[in-house]
Amino acid sequence: MVTYTLHSKLPTAKAAEFYSFMTNPPAEVYKNWLPEEHYEFHIVKRGEQSPIGDMVYFDQNIGNKYRMKFYAAIKAASKPDCIVFQMRKYGINLPAYLDLHFSDTPEGLMLTETLRIGLNGLGRICDPFIRLVYGKDFYREFKEHHRREWQRLAEIL
């Protein structure tokens, strides 16, 4: 499994605000997030145990080379601490997850973002192929995007 974990300290942000935005993104806030890189992010369908089971759609660029355009199901959520999204494409759950963990501290919000792509067990034989697309170049772009996007969200919330 390919796993990338990034951390940010956001002095002016609050966990509850980030959690609320990621589970119910207001269009007027989203359009000011990173308009040159973020194109869409909205709830498509609410689950019976909302936000768990909610389906979201997102379309964004990670740097200049990587376009991330997926549906994602919220697989886990604990207000205001964490949200786990599982990516979907063509109606199929993919072995790709985005985990967001929020923690309020005296210094501000501590955010941990983890992207996990791949399978465990025998499925790990696919990891070299996954790394061809999501390798060092992707990680470099992902790291820079992480810094920009979360700092900007803290500013607009």
One Martini backbone bead per residue (centre of mass of N, CA, C, O) as a GRO file, in nm:
protein
  157
    1MET     BB    1   0.097   0.036   0.022
    2VAL     BB    2   0.033   0.369  -0.038
    3THR     BB    3   0.164   0.623   0.193
    4TYR     BB    4   0.056   0.958   0.290
    5THR     BB    5   0.176   1.188   0.544
    6LEU     BB    6   0.041   1.496   0.670
    7HIS     BB    7   0.124   1.809   0.840
    8SER     BB    8  -0.059   2.073   1.023
    9LYS     BB    9  -0.038   2.407   1.150
   10LEU     BB   10  -0.335   2.608   1.248
   11PRO     BB   11  -0.375   2.883   1.440
   12THR     BB   12  -0.690   2.978   1.332
   13ALA     BB   13  -0.810   2.698   1.366
   14LYS     BB   14  -1.093   2.462   1.381
   15ALA     BB   15  -1.218   2.153   1.398
   16ALA     BB   16  -1.525   2.204   1.365
   17GLU     BB   17  -1.501   2.368   1.099
   18PHE     BB   18  -1.366   2.154   0.925
   19TYR     BB   19  -1.570   1.931   0.962
   20SER     BB   20  -1.818   2.083   0.857
   21PHE     BB   21  -1.708   2.141   0.576
   22MET     BB   22  -1.644   1.833   0.491
   23THR     BB   23  -1.969   1.748   0.545
   24ASN     BB   24  -2.081   2.067   0.453
   25PRO     BB   25  -2.024   2.238   0.177
   26PRO     BB   26  -2.032   2.557   0.107
   27ALA     BB   27  -2.032   2.713  -0.190
   28GLU     BB   28  -1.932   3.003  -0.100
   29VAL     BB   29  -1.669   2.887   0.022
   30TYR     BB   30  -1.550   2.699  -0.194
   31LYS     BB   31  -1.504   2.919  -0.424
   32ASN     BB   32  -1.257   3.041  -0.217
   33TRP     BB   33  -1.040   2.841  -0.171
   34LEU     BB   34  -0.911   2.706  -0.476
   35PRO     BB   35  -1.001   2.799  -0.781
   36GLU     BB   36  -0.735   2.700  -0.950
   37GLU     BB   37  -0.778   2.378  -0.824
   38HIS     BB   38  -1.082   2.391  -0.739
   39TYR     BB   39  -1.402   2.283  -0.868
   40GLU     BB   40  -1.534   2.041  -0.683
   41PHE     BB   41  -1.754   2.016  -0.375
   42HIS     BB   42  -2.012   1.780  -0.294
   43ILE     BB   43  -2.313   1.664  -0.212
   44VAL     BB   44  -2.502   1.393  -0.349
   45LYS     BB   45  -2.556   1.192  -0.092
   46ARG     BB   46  -2.731   1.081   0.175
   47GLY     BB   47  -2.709   0.901   0.450
   48GLU     BB   48  -2.859   0.735   0.711
   49GLN     BB   49  -2.572   0.820   0.888
   50SER     BB   50  -2.510   1.103   0.879
   51PRO     BB   51  -2.214   1.120   0.725
   52ILE     BB   52  -2.230   0.835   0.708
   53GLY     BB   53  -2.263   0.750   0.360
   54ASP     BB   54  -2.187   0.979   0.218
   55MET     BB   55  -2.180   1.142  -0.102
   56VAL     BB   56  -1.909   1.271  -0.285
   57TYR     BB   57  -1.777   1.535  -0.492
   58PHE     BB   58  -1.457   1.565  -0.667
   59ASP     BB   59  -1.250   1.837  -0.818
   60GLN     BB   60  -0.894   1.838  -0.864
   61ASN     BB   61  -0.576   1.971  -0.834
   62ILE     BB   62  -0.239   1.837  -0.817
   63GLY     BB   63  -0.110   2.054  -0.939
   64ASN     BB   64  -0.031   2.016  -1.292
   65LYS     BB   65  -0.068   1.675  -1.329
   66TYR     BB   66  -0.308   1.614  -1.110
   67ARG     BB   67  -0.626   1.468  -1.144
   68MET     BB   68  -0.903   1.473  -0.912
   69LYS     BB   69  -1.188   1.259  -1.002
   70PHE     BB   70  -1.445   1.191  -0.763
   71TYR     BB   71  -1.596   0.979  -0.568
   72ALA     BB   72  -1.707   0.968  -0.214
   73ALA     BB   73  -1.716   0.786   0.081
   74ILE     BB   74  -1.820   0.801   0.404
   75LYS     BB   75  -1.682   0.572   0.644
   76ALA     BB   76  -1.588   0.790   0.865
   77ALA     BB   77  -1.697   0.966   1.176
   78SER     BB   78  -1.576   1.222   1.422
   79LYS     BB   79  -1.689   1.463   1.608
   80PRO     BB   80  -1.411   1.674   1.524
   81ASP     BB   81  -1.170   1.453   1.439
   82CYS     BB   82  -1.289   1.266   1.182
   83ILE     BB   83  -1.233   1.158   0.832
   84VAL     BB   84  -1.336   0.901   0.589
   85PHE     BB   85  -1.248   0.842   0.255
   86GLN     BB   86  -1.380   0.663  -0.031
   87MET     BB   87  -1.312   0.592  -0.339
   88ARG     BB   88  -1.492   0.638  -0.658
   89LYS     BB   89  -1.544   0.451  -0.972
   90TYR     BB   90  -1.793   0.348  -1.158
   91GLY     BB   91  -1.932   0.232  -0.878
   92ILE     BB   92  -1.645   0.170  -0.743
   93ASN     BB   93  -1.459   0.073  -0.492
   94LEU     BB   94  -1.157   0.188  -0.395
   95PRO     BB   95  -0.814   0.151  -0.284
   96ALA     BB   96  -0.890   0.461  -0.161
   97TYR     BB   97  -0.783   0.696   0.095
   98LEU     BB   98  -0.903   0.972   0.307
   99ASP     BB   99  -0.753   1.106   0.598
  100LEU     BB  100  -0.891   1.313   0.862
  101HIS     BB  101  -0.727   1.488   1.133
  102PHE     BB  102  -0.839   1.662   1.426
  103SER     BB  103  -0.672   1.908   1.657
  104ASP     BB  104  -0.698   2.087   1.934
  105THR     BB  105  -0.476   2.346   2.036
  106PRO     BB  106  -0.306   2.608   2.169
  107GLU     BB  107  -0.174   2.651   1.861
  108GLY     BB  108  -0.409   2.496   1.723
  109LEU     BB  109  -0.454   2.321   1.447
  110MET     BB  110  -0.417   1.974   1.398
  111LEU     BB  111  -0.329   1.825   1.086
  112THR     BB  112  -0.408   1.505   0.935
  113GLU     BB  113  -0.305   1.368   0.619
  114THR     BB  114  -0.415   1.061   0.455
  115LEU     BB  115  -0.294   0.865   0.185
  116ARG     BB  116  -0.445   0.559   0.055
  117ILE     BB  117  -0.300   0.316  -0.179
  118GLY     BB  118  -0.429  -0.003  -0.190
  119LEU     BB  119  -0.340  -0.327  -0.089
  120ASN     BB  120  -0.351  -0.602   0.094
  121GLY     BB  121  -0.160  -0.852   0.082
  122LEU     BB  122  -0.164  -0.981  -0.228
  123GLY     BB  123  -0.230  -0.689  -0.352
  124ARG     BB  124   0.071  -0.573  -0.326
  125ILE     BB  125   0.163  -0.632  -0.624
  126CYS     BB  126   0.051  -0.334  -0.718
  127ASP     BB  127   0.240  -0.113  -0.599
  128PRO     BB  128   0.439  -0.051  -0.835
  129PHE     BB  129   0.211   0.067  -1.016
  130ILE     BB  130   0.117   0.290  -0.829
  131ARG     BB  131   0.403   0.434  -0.813
  132LEU     BB  132   0.410   0.534  -1.104
  133VAL     BB  133   0.186   0.754  -1.039
  134TYR     BB  134   0.228   0.768  -0.694
  135GLY     BB  135   0.504   0.905  -0.641
  136LYS     BB  136   0.736   1.143  -0.598
  137ASP     BB  137   0.593   1.357  -0.768
  138PHE     BB  138   0.324   1.342  -0.628
  139TYR     BB  139   0.421   1.401  -0.338
  140ARG     BB  140   0.528   1.683  -0.394
  141GLU     BB  141   0.253   1.800  -0.486
  142PHE     BB  142   0.086   1.716  -0.238
  143LYS     BB  143   0.245   1.877  -0.027
  144GLU     BB  144   0.194   2.158  -0.150
  145HIS     BB  145  -0.113   2.145  -0.156
  146HIS     BB  146  -0.163   2.106   0.142
  147ARG     BB  147  -0.051   2.375   0.236
  148ARG     BB  148  -0.244   2.557   0.070
  149GLU     BB  149  -0.534   2.448   0.131
  150TRP     BB  150  -0.538   2.467   0.451
  151GLN     BB  151  -0.460   2.761   0.482
  152ARG     BB  152  -0.698   2.873   0.317
  153LEU     BB  153  -0.928   2.755   0.487
  154ALA     BB  154  -0.856   2.905   0.745
  155GLU     BB  155  -0.903   3.190   0.626
  156ILE     BB  156  -1.217   3.150   0.527
  157LEU     BB  157  -1.332   3.043   0.816
   0.00000   0.00000   0.00000
